[in-house]
């Protein structure tokens, strides 16, 4: 099955832009989904299908996918954005879901 | 939408548990469902999937043969029978609704399973 990789951590100052990437081999046409998980809480879908923002998610959150790398971009970062972020894909052949290892976003 | 997991606890290695997920606020009988787990301080791991009518089920390789997913649409409840438990199965277990496109819409708050002698 596919393996997706994420950087362990990203740090950004308030008001700046955070970019969290997710990559892997042979995943060029696969859709990526992104989850935010604050400490002690269940994950929350923030981006689906590479760039769709579910209802209630601020416009500051956006996503893109180019080649073998997907990117979650958080503009005008706020203290409340500090969380773990996970990318996730669907392996259509096995019907399994696969998560990246997660990236801890620290707001300085 | 509300998903409420229960059934977790401390269990000895080799023993079994049945986890439950009570659903409300949506049409449970037409929704595929998942179990996802998270070991303490670790990342998310997809565990299992069941189709809306229970006819299709699938499992991560790490749990295949030991875990069984099922559902009772009349009770709007999802289950996960976890057996032959080891310390590596210690985790928060979340249930989640399936989202078109291969992701997850709504999550419960989880139930913690601790495998310890």
Coordinates of C-alpha atoms in Angstrom, one line a residue:
Chain A
X1 CA 0.0 0.0 0.0
X2 CA 1.0 3.6 -0.3
X3 CA 3.2 5.4 2.2
X4 CA 2.8 9.1 2.8
X5 CA 5.4 11.2 4.6
X6 CA 5.2 14.5 6.5
X7 CA 7.7 16.7 8.1
X8 CA 7.7 16.2 11.9
X9 CA 7.2 19.8 12.8
X10 CA 6.7 23.3 11.4
X11 CA 7.0 26.6 13.3
X12 CA 5.6 30.0 12.2
X13 CA 5.0 33.4 13.8
X14 CA 1.5 34.7 14.2
X15 CA 0.2 36.4 11.1
X16 CA 2.6 34.5 8.8
X17 CA 1.8 31.7 6.4
X18 CA 2.3 28.0 7.3
X19 CA 2.9 25.4 4.7
X20 CA 2.6 21.7 5.6
X21 CA 3.5 19.2 2.9
X22 CA 2.8 15.6 2.4
X23 CA 4.6 13.4 -0.1
X24 CA 5.0 9.9 -1.3
X25 CA 5.8 7.6 -4.3
X26 CA 3.3 6.8 -7.0
X27 CA 0.7 9.1 -5.6
X28 CA 0.5 11.6 -8.4
X29 CA -3.2 11.4 -9.1
X30 CA -4.4 10.6 -5.6
X31 CA -6.6 13.0 -3.7
X32 CA -5.3 14.2 -0.4
X33 CA -7.3 15.1 2.7
X34 CA -6.2 17.1 5.7
X35 CA -7.1 16.9 9.4
X36 CA -6.4 19.2 12.3
X37 CA -6.1 17.7 15.7
X38 CA -5.8 20.0 18.7
X39 CA -4.6 18.4 22.0
X40 CA -7.2 16.2 23.6
X41 CA -9.6 16.5 20.7
X42 CA -10.8 14.3 17.9
X43 CA -9.4 15.1 14.4
X44 CA -11.3 17.7 12.3
X45 CA -11.4 17.6 8.5
X46 CA -10.1 21.0 7.2
X47 CA -9.4 20.1 3.5
X48 CA -10.9 17.3 1.4
X49 CA -10.1 16.2 -2.2
X50 CA -6.8 18.3 -2.3
X51 CA -8.5 21.7 -2.1
X52 CA -12.1 21.6 -1.0
X53 CA -12.9 23.4 2.3
X54 CA -15.8 21.8 4.3
X55 CA -18.4 24.1 5.7
X56 CA -17.3 26.1 8.7
X57 CA -13.6 25.9 7.9
X58 CA -12.0 29.4 7.6
X59 CA -10.8 30.6 4.2
X60 CA -7.4 30.9 5.7
X61 CA -7.1 27.1 5.1
X62 CA -6.3 26.0 1.6
X63 CA -4.8 23.0 -0.1
X64 CA -3.1 22.0 -3.3
X65 CA -1.6 19.0 -4.9
X66 CA 1.2 19.0 -7.5
X67 CA 3.0 15.9 -8.7
X68 CA 3.9 13.8 -5.7
X69 CA 3.5 16.5 -3.1
X70 CA 0.3 17.9 -1.4
X71 CA 0.4 21.1 0.5
X72 CA -1.8 22.5 3.3
X73 CA -1.5 26.2 3.5
X74 CA -2.7 28.2 6.5
X75 CA -2.6 32.0 5.9
X76 CA -2.5 34.6 8.7
X77 CA -1.7 32.0 11.3
X78 CA -3.4 32.4 14.7
X79 CA -2.5 30.9 18.0
X80 CA -5.6 28.7 17.8
X81 CA -4.1 27.0 14.7
X82 CA -1.5 25.3 16.9
X83 CA -2.2 21.6 16.4
X84 CA -1.1 18.4 14.8
X85 CA -2.0 18.2 11.1
X86 CA -2.4 14.9 9.3
X87 CA -2.7 14.2 5.6
X88 CA -4.7 11.2 4.4
X89 CA -5.2 9.3 1.2
X90 CA -7.5 6.6 -0.1
X91 CA -5.8 3.6 -1.7
X92 CA -8.6 2.7 -4.1
X93 CA -7.1 -0.6 -5.0
X94 CA -7.1 -2.0 -1.5
X95 CA -9.9 0.4 -0.3
X96 CA -7.7 1.2 2.7
X97 CA -7.1 4.7 4.1
X98 CA -3.6 5.8 4.8
X99 CA -2.5 8.6 7.1
X100 CA 0.7 10.5 7.1
X101 CA 2.7 10.6 10.3
X102 CA 1.5 14.1 11.3
X103 CA 3.1 17.5 11.5
X104 CA 3.1 19.5 14.7
X105 CA 2.4 23.2 13.9
X106 CA 3.9 25.5 16.5
X107 CA 2.8 29.1 16.6
X108 CA 5.8 31.1 18.0
Chain B
X1 CA -24.2 14.5 14.0
X2 CA -23.1 12.7 17.2
X3 CA -20.9 9.7 17.6
X4 CA -20.3 8.3 21.1
X5 CA -17.8 5.5 21.6
X6 CA -17.8 3.2 24.6
X7 CA -16.4 -0.1 25.8
X8 CA -12.8 0.8 26.3
X9 CA -10.9 0.1 29.4
X10 CA -7.9 -1.7 30.9
X11 CA -7.5 -5.3 29.6
X12 CA -4.9 -8.0 30.0
X13 CA -2.8 -9.1 27.0
X14 CA -4.5 -11.8 25.0
X15 CA -8.0 -10.8 26.2
X16 CA -10.9 -9.3 24.2
X17 CA -13.2 -6.3 24.3
X18 CA -16.1 -5.0 22.3
X19 CA -16.2 -1.4 21.4
X20 CA -19.4 0.4 20.5
X21 CA -20.2 3.6 18.7
X22 CA -23.7 5.0 19.1
X23 CA -24.7 7.3 16.2
X24 CA -27.4 10.0 16.0
X25 CA -28.2 13.0 13.9
X26 CA -27.8 11.4 10.5
X27 CA -29.1 8.4 8.5
X28 CA -26.8 5.8 9.9
X29 CA -28.2 3.0 7.8
X30 CA -27.0 4.6 4.6
X31 CA -23.5 5.5 5.8
X32 CA -20.3 3.5 5.6
X33 CA -18.4 3.7 8.9
X34 CA -14.8 3.4 10.0
X35 CA -12.7 2.8 13.1
X36 CA -9.4 4.7 13.5
X37 CA -7.0 4.4 16.4
X38 CA -4.2 6.6 17.9
X39 CA -1.6 5.2 20.2
X40 CA -0.6 7.6 23.0
X41 CA 1.6 10.3 21.6
X42 CA 1.5 8.8 18.1
X43 CA -0.3 9.4 14.8
X44 CA -3.6 8.2 13.4
X45 CA -4.0 4.7 12.1
X46 CA -7.0 3.5 10.0
X47 CA -8.2 0.2 11.4
X48 CA -11.4 -0.9 9.7
X49 CA -14.3 -0.1 7.3
X50 CA -17.8 -1.5 7.0
X51 CA -20.2 -0.7 4.2
X52 CA -23.6 0.8 4.9
X53 CA -25.3 -2.6 5.0
X54 CA -22.5 -4.6 6.5
X55 CA -21.8 -6.7 3.4
X56 CA -18.4 -5.3 2.8
X57 CA -15.7 -5.1 5.5
X58 CA -12.0 -4.5 5.4
X59 CA -9.1 -4.2 7.9
X60 CA -5.7 -2.9 8.2
X61 CA -3.0 -5.6 8.0
X62 CA -2.0 -4.9 11.6
X63 CA -5.4 -6.1 12.9
X64 CA -6.7 -8.5 10.3
X65 CA -7.7 -11.8 11.8
X66 CA -8.0 -10.3 15.3
X67 CA -10.5 -7.5 15.0
X68 CA -14.1 -7.8 13.7
X69 CA -16.2 -4.8 12.6
X70 CA -20.0 -5.0 12.6
X71 CA -23.1 -2.9 12.8
X72 CA -26.7 -2.9 13.9
X73 CA -28.6 -0.5 11.8
X74 CA -31.8 -1.0 13.9
X75 CA -29.8 0.3 16.9
X76 CA -27.8 2.8 15.0
X77 CA -24.7 1.3 16.5
X78 CA -21.2 0.3 15.1
X79 CA -19.1 -2.2 16.9
X80 CA -15.5 -3.4 16.9
X81 CA -14.6 -6.7 18.5
X82 CA -11.0 -6.6 19.4
X83 CA -9.3 -9.9 20.3
X84 CA -5.8 -11.3 21.1
X85 CA -4.8 -7.9 22.4
X86 CA -1.2 -6.9 22.9
X87 CA 0.4 -3.8 24.2
X88 CA 0.7 -2.5 20.6
X89 CA -3.1 -2.2 20.5
X90 CA -3.1 0.3 23.3
X91 CA -4.8 3.4 21.8
X92 CA -7.7 5.8 21.6
X93 CA -10.2 4.2 19.2
X94 CA -12.4 6.6 17.2
X95 CA -15.4 5.8 15.0
X96 CA -16.0 8.1 12.0
X97 CA -18.4 8.4 9.2
X98 CA -17.3 7.8 5.6
X99 CA -17.0 10.8 3.3
X100 CA -17.3 10.4 -0.5
X101 CA -13.9 10.5 -2.0
X102 CA -12.3 8.3 0.6
X103 CA -12.1 10.4 3.7
X104 CA -13.9 10.9 7.0
X105 CA -16.6 13.4 7.8
X106 CA -17.5 13.2 11.5
X107 CA -15.6 11.7 14.4
X108 CA -16.5 10.6 17.9
X109 CA -14.4 11.6 20.9
X110 CA -12.9 8.1 21.2
X111 CA -12.7 5.3 23.8
X112 CA -9.4 4.4 25.3
X113 CA -8.2 0.8 25.3
X114 CA -5.2 0.0 27.5
X115 CA -3.6 -3.4 27.3
X116 CA -1.6 -4.1 30.4
X117 CA -1.0 -6.9 32.8

